[in-house]
Short mmCIF file of C-alpha atoms and ligand atoms in Angstrom, two decimals:
data_model
loop_
_atom_site.label_atom_id
_atom_site.label_comp_id
_atom_site.label_asym_id
_atom_site.label_seq_id
_atom_site.Cartn_x
_atom_site.Cartn_y
_atom_site.Cartn_z
CA MET A 1 251.96 166.14 45.38
CA ASP A 2 251.95 162.55 44.10
CA LYS A 3 252.07 159.71 46.58
CA PRO A 4 255.33 157.76 46.26
CA ALA A 5 253.31 154.75 45.02
CA ASP A 6 251.92 156.82 42.13
CA ALA A 7 255.37 157.99 41.16
CA LEU A 8 256.64 154.40 41.19
CA GLN A 9 253.70 153.28 39.09
CA ARG A 10 254.45 156.05 36.55
CA LEU A 11 258.12 155.11 36.42
CA ARG A 12 257.16 151.50 35.84
CA ARG A 13 254.95 152.53 32.96
CA VAL A 14 257.77 154.55 31.39
CA HIS A 15 259.93 151.42 31.58
CA GLU A 16 257.16 149.31 30.04
CA ASP A 17 256.76 151.82 27.22
CA ALA A 18 260.50 151.62 26.55
CA ALA A 19 260.45 147.82 26.40
CA VAL A 20 257.39 147.73 24.12
CA ALA A 21 258.88 150.41 21.84
CA VAL A 22 262.05 148.35 21.41
CA LEU A 23 260.01 145.20 20.63
CA ARG A 24 257.95 147.18 18.13
CA SER A 25 260.94 148.30 16.14
CA ALA A 26 263.21 145.27 16.58
CA GLY A 27 260.76 142.34 16.60
CA ALA A 28 261.44 139.32 18.81
CA LEU A 29 264.39 139.62 21.21
CA SER A 30 265.83 137.61 24.06
CA ARG A 31 265.56 139.05 27.56
CA ALA A 32 269.30 139.72 27.50
CA GLU A 33 269.06 141.68 24.22
CA LEU A 34 266.05 143.56 25.51
CA THR A 35 267.92 144.46 28.71
CA GLN A 36 270.79 145.80 26.63
CA ARG A 37 268.63 147.78 24.20
CA THR A 38 266.38 149.37 26.82
CA GLY A 39 269.24 150.16 29.16
CA LEU A 40 267.09 148.92 32.05
CA SER A 41 268.48 146.81 34.84
CA ARG A 42 268.04 143.06 34.50
CA THR A 43 265.79 142.88 37.56
CA THR A 44 263.53 145.71 36.35
CA LEU A 45 263.30 144.34 32.82
CA PHE A 46 262.52 140.77 33.93
CA SER A 47 259.80 142.00 36.28
CA ILE A 48 258.24 144.15 33.55
CA ILE A 49 258.29 141.29 31.03
CA SER A 50 256.57 138.98 33.51
CA GLU A 51 253.78 141.48 33.97
CA LEU A 52 253.42 142.12 30.21
CA ILE A 53 253.18 138.35 29.65
CA GLU A 54 250.47 138.13 32.32
CA ARG A 55 248.53 140.84 30.51
CA ASP A 56 248.93 139.07 27.12
CA ALA A 57 250.68 142.13 25.73
CA VAL A 58 253.81 140.14 24.94
CA VAL A 59 254.42 136.42 24.40
CA GLU A 60 257.36 134.04 24.47
CA VAL A 61 257.58 133.00 20.85
CA GLU A 62 260.40 130.53 20.35
CA ALA A 63 263.64 129.41 21.83
CA LEU A 64 266.98 130.35 20.34
CA PRO A 65 268.99 127.26 19.37
CA ALA A 66 271.36 126.43 22.20
CA GLU A 67 275.04 127.15 21.67
CA PRO A 68 276.84 124.05 20.39
CA ARG A 69 278.66 123.64 23.67
CA GLY A 70 276.36 125.87 25.65
CA ARG A 71 275.02 124.96 29.02
CA GLY A 72 271.55 125.44 30.45
CA ARG A 73 268.28 125.77 28.59
CA PRO A 74 268.05 127.97 25.48
CA ALA A 75 266.89 131.57 25.87
CA ALA A 76 263.25 132.25 24.95
CA LEU A 77 262.48 135.16 22.65
CA ILE A 78 260.04 137.85 23.72
CA ALA A 79 257.72 139.41 21.11
CA LEU A 80 254.64 141.59 21.08
CA ASN A 81 251.52 139.44 21.02
CA PRO A 82 250.34 139.51 17.39
CA SER A 83 246.72 138.96 18.42
CA ALA A 84 246.78 141.96 20.75
CA GLY A 85 247.23 145.61 20.01
CA LEU A 86 245.20 146.07 16.84
CA LEU A 87 244.95 149.70 15.77
CA ILE A 88 242.35 151.17 13.43
CA GLY A 89 242.76 154.31 11.34
CA LEU A 90 239.65 155.92 9.85
CA ASP A 91 239.50 158.80 7.41
CA VAL A 92 236.02 160.30 7.26
CA GLY A 93 236.03 162.58 4.24
CA ARG A 94 233.36 164.50 2.38
CA ARG A 95 232.55 161.69 -0.01
CA ARG A 96 234.05 158.54 1.47
CA VAL A 97 235.19 156.86 4.61
CA ARG A 98 238.42 154.89 4.38
CA LEU A 99 239.82 152.37 6.82
CA ALA A 100 243.19 150.85 7.61
CA ILE A 101 243.85 148.21 10.26
CA ALA A 102 247.35 147.62 11.64
CA ASN A 103 248.62 144.83 13.84
CA VAL A 104 250.86 145.38 16.82
CA ALA A 105 253.96 145.14 14.56
CA HIS A 106 252.75 148.19 12.53
CA GLU A 107 251.86 146.10 9.51
CA ILE A 108 248.74 147.21 7.65
CA ILE A 109 246.67 144.01 7.54
CA ALA A 110 243.49 145.32 5.92
CA THR A 111 242.08 148.38 4.20
CA GLY A 112 238.60 149.29 2.99
CA MET A 113 236.37 152.04 1.68
CA ALA A 114 232.70 152.98 1.74
CA ASP A 115 230.84 155.85 0.08
CA ILE A 116 229.08 158.40 2.25
CA PRO A 117 225.81 159.77 0.88
CA ALA A 118 226.11 163.42 -0.18
CA GLY A 119 225.23 165.81 2.65
CA ALA A 120 225.35 163.09 5.35
CA ASP A 121 225.40 164.50 8.89
CA ALA A 122 227.85 163.38 11.58
CA PRO A 123 225.67 160.51 12.93
CA ALA A 124 225.25 159.14 9.39
CA GLN A 125 229.01 159.42 8.83
CA ALA A 126 229.57 157.55 12.10
CA GLU A 127 227.21 154.75 11.01
CA ALA A 128 229.04 154.42 7.68
CA ALA A 129 232.36 154.17 9.57
CA VAL A 130 231.04 151.55 12.01
CA ARG A 131 229.59 149.42 9.19
CA LEU A 132 232.86 149.64 7.25
CA VAL A 133 234.92 148.49 10.25
CA ARG A 134 232.55 145.56 10.90
CA ARG A 135 232.48 144.51 7.24
CA VAL A 136 236.26 144.65 6.67
CA GLY A 137 236.86 142.92 10.03
CA GLU A 138 234.59 140.04 8.98
CA GLU A 139 236.04 139.80 5.47
CA HIS A 140 239.57 139.47 6.84
CA GLY A 141 238.71 137.37 9.90
CA ILE A 142 240.05 140.07 12.23
CA ARG A 143 239.16 139.69 15.89
CA LEU A 144 238.06 143.19 16.92
CA GLY A 145 238.23 142.17 20.58
CA ALA A 146 242.00 142.79 20.26
CA LEU A 147 241.40 146.40 19.22
CA GLU A 148 243.40 148.89 21.32
CA ALA A 149 242.49 152.27 19.88
CA ILE A 150 241.04 154.12 16.92
CA GLY A 151 242.67 157.09 15.19
CA LEU A 152 240.13 159.24 13.41
CA GLY A 153 240.82 161.76 10.65
CA LEU A 154 238.15 164.38 9.98
CA VAL A 155 237.73 167.31 7.60
CA GLY A 156 238.26 170.82 8.96
CA ILE A 157 239.93 172.37 11.95
CA VAL A 158 240.18 169.75 14.65
CA ASP A 159 240.92 171.35 17.95
CA ASP A 160 239.28 173.33 20.69
CA PRO A 161 241.57 175.13 23.07
CA SER A 162 238.80 175.25 25.71
CA LEU A 163 239.04 171.49 26.14
CA PRO A 164 241.91 169.70 27.87
CA ALA A 165 244.57 168.20 25.59
CA GLY A 166 243.41 164.99 24.00
CA ALA A 167 239.71 165.63 24.58
CA VAL A 168 237.45 165.36 21.57
CA PRO A 169 236.17 168.74 20.39
CA ALA A 170 232.39 169.02 20.59
CA ARG A 171 231.95 169.58 16.87
CA HIS A 172 233.51 166.20 16.14
CA ALA A 173 232.05 164.40 19.15
CA PRO A 174 229.22 162.48 17.40
CA VAL A 175 231.55 160.44 15.16
CA ALA A 176 234.21 159.89 17.83
CA ARG A 177 231.70 159.05 20.57
CA ARG A 178 229.80 156.59 18.40
CA LEU A 179 233.03 154.77 17.52
CA ALA A 180 234.19 154.72 21.16
CA GLU A 181 230.84 153.29 22.28
CA GLU A 182 230.64 150.73 19.51
CA PHE A 183 234.14 149.33 19.94
CA GLY A 184 234.87 150.16 23.60
CA VAL A 185 238.20 151.85 22.92
CA ARG A 186 239.63 155.34 23.06
CA VAL A 187 239.38 157.45 19.89
CA ALA A 188 242.05 160.05 19.03
CA VAL A 189 241.07 162.70 16.47
CA ASP A 190 242.97 164.96 14.10
CA ASN A 191 242.57 166.69 10.75
CA ASN A 192 242.77 164.17 7.91
CA ALA A 193 245.15 166.09 5.61
CA ARG A 194 247.51 166.56 8.54
CA LEU A 195 247.33 162.82 9.23
CA ALA A 196 248.22 162.14 5.57
CA ALA A 197 251.35 164.28 6.08
CA LEU A 198 252.25 162.18 9.10
CA ALA A 199 251.71 158.95 7.12
CA GLU A 200 253.94 160.15 4.28
CA SER A 201 256.69 160.99 6.76
CA THR A 202 256.26 157.64 8.54
CA TRP A 203 255.87 155.20 5.64
CA GLY A 204 255.70 157.15 2.39
CA ALA A 205 257.33 159.72 0.12
CA ALA A 206 259.07 161.56 2.97
CA ARG A 207 260.04 158.58 5.07
CA SER A 208 262.80 159.56 7.48
CA VAL A 209 262.53 163.19 6.34
CA GLY A 210 262.28 165.30 9.49
CA ASP A 211 261.04 168.50 7.81
CA LEU A 212 258.20 168.17 5.34
CA VAL A 213 255.57 170.34 3.72
CA TYR A 214 252.65 168.23 2.53
CA VAL A 215 249.73 169.49 0.49
CA ARG A 216 246.64 167.53 -0.48
CA TRP A 217 244.95 168.89 -3.58
CA SER A 218 241.50 167.43 -4.11
CA VAL A 219 237.94 168.77 -3.68
CA GLY A 220 239.54 171.10 -1.17
CA VAL A 221 243.14 171.98 -0.45
CA GLY A 222 244.61 170.82 2.85
CA GLY A 223 248.04 170.16 4.15
CA GLY A 224 250.32 169.36 7.01
CA PHE A 225 253.79 170.26 8.21
CA VAL A 226 256.26 167.95 9.88
CA VAL A 227 258.84 170.09 11.66
CA GLY A 228 261.83 168.53 13.37
CA GLY A 229 260.20 165.11 13.08
CA ARG A 230 256.94 166.14 14.73
CA LEU A 231 253.57 166.88 13.20
CA LEU A 232 252.74 170.55 13.72
CA ARG A 233 249.24 171.03 15.10
CA GLY A 234 249.31 174.71 15.96
CA ALA A 235 247.73 176.52 18.91
CA HIS A 236 244.22 176.15 17.43
CA GLY A 237 244.56 172.96 15.41
CA ALA A 238 244.81 174.92 12.16
CA ALA A 239 248.47 174.32 11.20
CA GLY A 240 248.75 173.21 7.58
CA GLU A 241 245.55 174.84 6.29
CA ILE A 242 247.28 175.92 3.09
CA GLY A 243 243.95 176.04 1.23
CA HIS A 244 242.84 179.01 3.31
CA VAL A 245 245.77 181.28 2.57
CA SER A 246 244.17 184.28 0.86
CA LEU A 247 245.29 185.21 -2.65
CA ASP A 248 242.92 188.15 -2.87
CA PRO A 249 241.28 190.02 0.05
CA GLU A 250 238.56 191.21 -2.38
CA GLY A 251 238.05 187.70 -3.75
CA PRO A 252 235.00 185.47 -3.43
CA PRO A 253 233.93 184.48 0.10
CA CYS A 254 235.10 181.10 1.37
CA HIS A 255 233.32 178.69 3.72
CA CYS A 256 236.09 179.35 6.28
CA GLY A 257 234.86 182.94 6.64
CA GLY A 258 237.76 184.43 4.70
CA ARG A 259 237.92 185.81 1.15
CA GLY A 260 239.84 184.83 -1.95
CA CYS A 261 241.25 181.64 -0.40
CA LEU A 262 243.48 179.37 -2.48
CA GLU A 263 240.85 176.63 -2.16
CA ARG A 264 238.23 178.91 -3.76
CA ARG A 265 240.55 179.27 -6.74
CA ILE A 266 242.02 175.80 -7.23
CA GLY A 267 239.66 173.40 -5.40
CA SER A 268 237.96 171.02 -7.84
CA GLN A 269 234.65 172.94 -7.76
CA ALA A 270 236.37 176.19 -8.78
CA LEU A 271 238.23 174.45 -11.61
CA LEU A 272 235.03 172.77 -12.84
CA GLU A 273 233.45 176.23 -13.00
CA VAL A 274 236.39 177.61 -14.99
CA CYS A 275 236.13 174.66 -17.40
CA ALA A 276 232.36 175.14 -17.72
CA ALA A 277 232.87 178.82 -18.56
CA ARG A 278 235.12 177.65 -21.39
CA GLY A 279 232.45 175.28 -22.67
CA ILE A 280 233.92 172.11 -21.13
CA ALA A 281 231.19 170.44 -19.08
CA LEU A 282 232.54 167.93 -16.54
CA THR A 283 230.58 166.18 -13.78
CA GLY A 284 233.05 166.25 -10.91
CA LEU A 285 236.59 165.80 -9.61
CA ASP A 286 237.10 162.33 -11.08
CA ALA A 287 235.88 163.47 -14.52
CA LEU A 288 238.15 166.52 -14.33
CA VAL A 289 241.24 164.44 -13.54
CA ALA A 290 240.30 161.88 -16.23
CA ALA A 291 239.90 164.69 -18.81
CA ALA A 292 243.38 165.99 -17.95
CA GLN A 293 244.80 162.46 -18.28
CA ASP A 294 243.15 162.24 -21.71
CA ARG A 295 244.66 165.63 -22.60
CA VAL A 296 241.26 167.13 -23.36
CA PRO A 297 242.03 170.56 -24.92
CA GLY A 298 241.71 173.40 -22.42
CA VAL A 299 241.58 171.22 -19.30
CA CYS A 300 245.36 170.81 -18.98
CA GLU A 301 245.86 174.60 -19.23
CA VAL A 302 243.32 175.21 -16.44
CA ILE A 303 244.97 172.67 -14.15
CA SER A 304 248.53 173.75 -14.87
CA ALA A 305 247.63 177.41 -14.15
CA ALA A 306 246.07 176.26 -10.86
CA ALA A 307 249.24 174.32 -10.03
CA ALA A 308 251.24 177.52 -10.56
CA ASP A 309 248.94 179.31 -8.07
CA LEU A 310 249.51 176.50 -5.58
CA GLY A 311 253.26 176.70 -6.26
CA ARG A 312 253.34 180.41 -5.36
CA ILE A 313 251.78 179.71 -1.96
CA LEU A 314 254.07 176.73 -1.42
CA ALA A 315 257.10 178.89 -2.28
CA ASP A 316 256.11 181.26 0.55
CA THR A 317 255.68 178.31 2.89
CA VAL A 318 259.08 176.93 1.87
CA VAL A 319 260.81 180.23 2.67
CA GLN A 320 259.24 180.26 6.11
CA LEU A 321 259.63 176.61 7.10
CA ASP A 322 262.71 175.49 5.13
CA PRO A 323 261.59 171.89 4.59
CA ALA A 324 263.71 169.13 3.03
CA ARG A 325 260.85 168.08 0.80
CA VAL A 326 257.47 169.15 -0.56
CA VAL A 327 255.06 166.26 -1.08
CA VAL A 328 251.93 166.70 -3.20
CA GLY A 329 249.02 164.33 -2.58
CA GLY A 330 245.34 164.17 -3.53
CA GLU A 331 243.75 163.27 -6.86
CA PHE A 332 245.49 166.08 -8.77
CA ALA A 333 248.94 164.72 -7.83
CA SER A 334 248.20 161.67 -10.00
CA LEU A 335 248.62 163.99 -13.02
CA GLY A 336 252.38 163.95 -12.51
CA SER A 337 254.46 166.57 -14.33
CA LEU A 338 251.39 168.56 -15.43
CA VAL A 339 250.97 169.49 -11.75
CA LEU A 340 254.43 168.98 -10.28
CA ASP A 341 256.40 171.01 -12.87
CA PRO A 342 254.57 174.34 -12.30
CA ILE A 343 254.89 173.83 -8.53
CA ARG A 344 258.61 173.06 -8.85
CA GLN A 345 259.14 176.10 -11.10
CA ALA A 346 257.35 178.39 -8.67
CA ILE A 347 259.44 177.17 -5.75
CA ASP A 348 262.68 177.39 -7.80
CA GLY A 349 261.84 180.93 -8.88
CA LEU A 350 260.34 182.38 -5.73
CA ALA A 351 261.82 180.64 -2.71
CA LEU A 352 265.28 181.68 -1.49
CA PRO A 353 267.39 180.67 -4.51
CA LYS A 354 270.02 178.85 -2.51
CA ILE A 355 267.38 176.83 -0.72
CA GLY A 356 264.49 176.52 -3.19
CA ARG A 357 266.50 174.56 -5.74
CA ARG A 358 267.59 172.04 -3.13
CA ILE A 359 264.05 171.13 -2.11
CA GLY A 360 262.60 168.02 -3.70
CA VAL A 361 259.01 168.23 -4.97
CA THR A 362 257.57 164.72 -5.14
CA PRO A 363 254.17 163.08 -5.48
CA ALA A 364 252.74 161.36 -2.42
CA ASP A 365 253.36 157.63 -2.13
CA LEU A 366 250.55 156.21 -0.10
CA GLY A 367 247.57 156.94 -2.32
CA VAL A 368 244.01 157.06 -1.10
CA ASN A 369 244.68 155.35 2.24
CA ALA A 370 247.23 157.93 3.42
CA SER A 371 244.97 159.60 5.99
CA ALA A 372 243.70 156.33 7.44
CA MET A 373 247.29 155.12 7.76
CA GLY A 374 248.25 158.49 9.23
CA ALA A 375 245.58 158.02 11.91
CA ILE A 376 247.42 154.84 12.90
CA ALA A 377 250.78 156.63 12.84
CA PHE A 378 249.19 159.29 15.06
CA LEU A 379 248.27 156.65 17.64
CA LEU A 380 251.79 155.21 17.48
CA ASN A 381 253.72 158.50 17.50
CA GLU A 382 251.66 161.02 19.38
CA GLU A 383 249.74 158.83 21.76
CA PRO A 384 251.64 155.59 22.29
CA ALA A 385 249.19 152.71 22.19
CA ILE A 386 250.71 150.35 24.66
CA PRO A 387 248.84 147.10 25.05
CA GLY A 388 246.91 147.21 28.29
CA HIS A 389 247.30 150.97 28.77
CA LEU A 390 244.45 152.30 26.72
CA ARG A 391 241.08 152.85 28.24
CA PRO A 392 237.80 153.75 26.57
ZN1 LIG B 1 238.99 179.76 3.20
#
């Protein structure tokens, strides 16, 4: 059983979290307003604010003008310290690492990107990520000493039920450990497509939508579900792996160990092979998307048929999860109606008729930085990054 002192300490931290959360969403407030909004007693709130000021987590920013006939000195406003509480989101993909840096007020203050050499192992990926953070930090004059935590998005299933919650799975340890050592902060890890779903529901195309199906169609096919306002992780960290729904048990083997997966049919490599078989030689994903934008004969048909395949799987998902919205991200989503129309038609035709037609199918909003931003949202939503609370 906890000692009473421990329990008091925990209660105090809950109160601190409440005060910081209110300051995060509302900006600068007087002590009186903060007391009212947190519902804490005046004594408790004042004591907590004093301690947060001592720790540099919050600052007194300015005084409210005194009432015309008011007495006494004007009330100071309390705000989160803008030079504390930096959060970094990193998205380590197959080809690139992307970075977003947010200040304590949730504003994205810098973004950046670096290529990863083909076939780079985890330590090489980690080095690319570290160099990117250092470079962007210098370019924007960002003091990394104020860094509180790093959210890290990685490809593949990110979870290991044999480890305690929040621990970094061994497979992903090299990147996470290197970042934690380099910057002296805690690193929280999740799947990068799932993080993009979280970003879209926090800042993007499904902002304030509590139930969302997100799919990212790119080299591979990933996704994420937000259910009742929370990102669904699943018991094994595999929730949202739409790309590995099987279309054909006799189909070609997939790297996941399954057969006939959606990703094997509509991932960019598969589509490049279909194009090549039709005599259209394209070098990679970017060339494929560019050819579709240029309406190269044959390419649009290949991509629209693939979108219909994706739509059929999404229609199944829609029946089972009943989302308010389906958001399509990744490079293929930039093709607009060529991709969105077949998906919409499949959902209209195959999902429960009364529900399918009410579900909006929209392109993602946040572009290439969605996963990096989602890694920041993950720190804010799932693991509150309270100034002074995070430890490496
Ligand atoms: Zn698979």
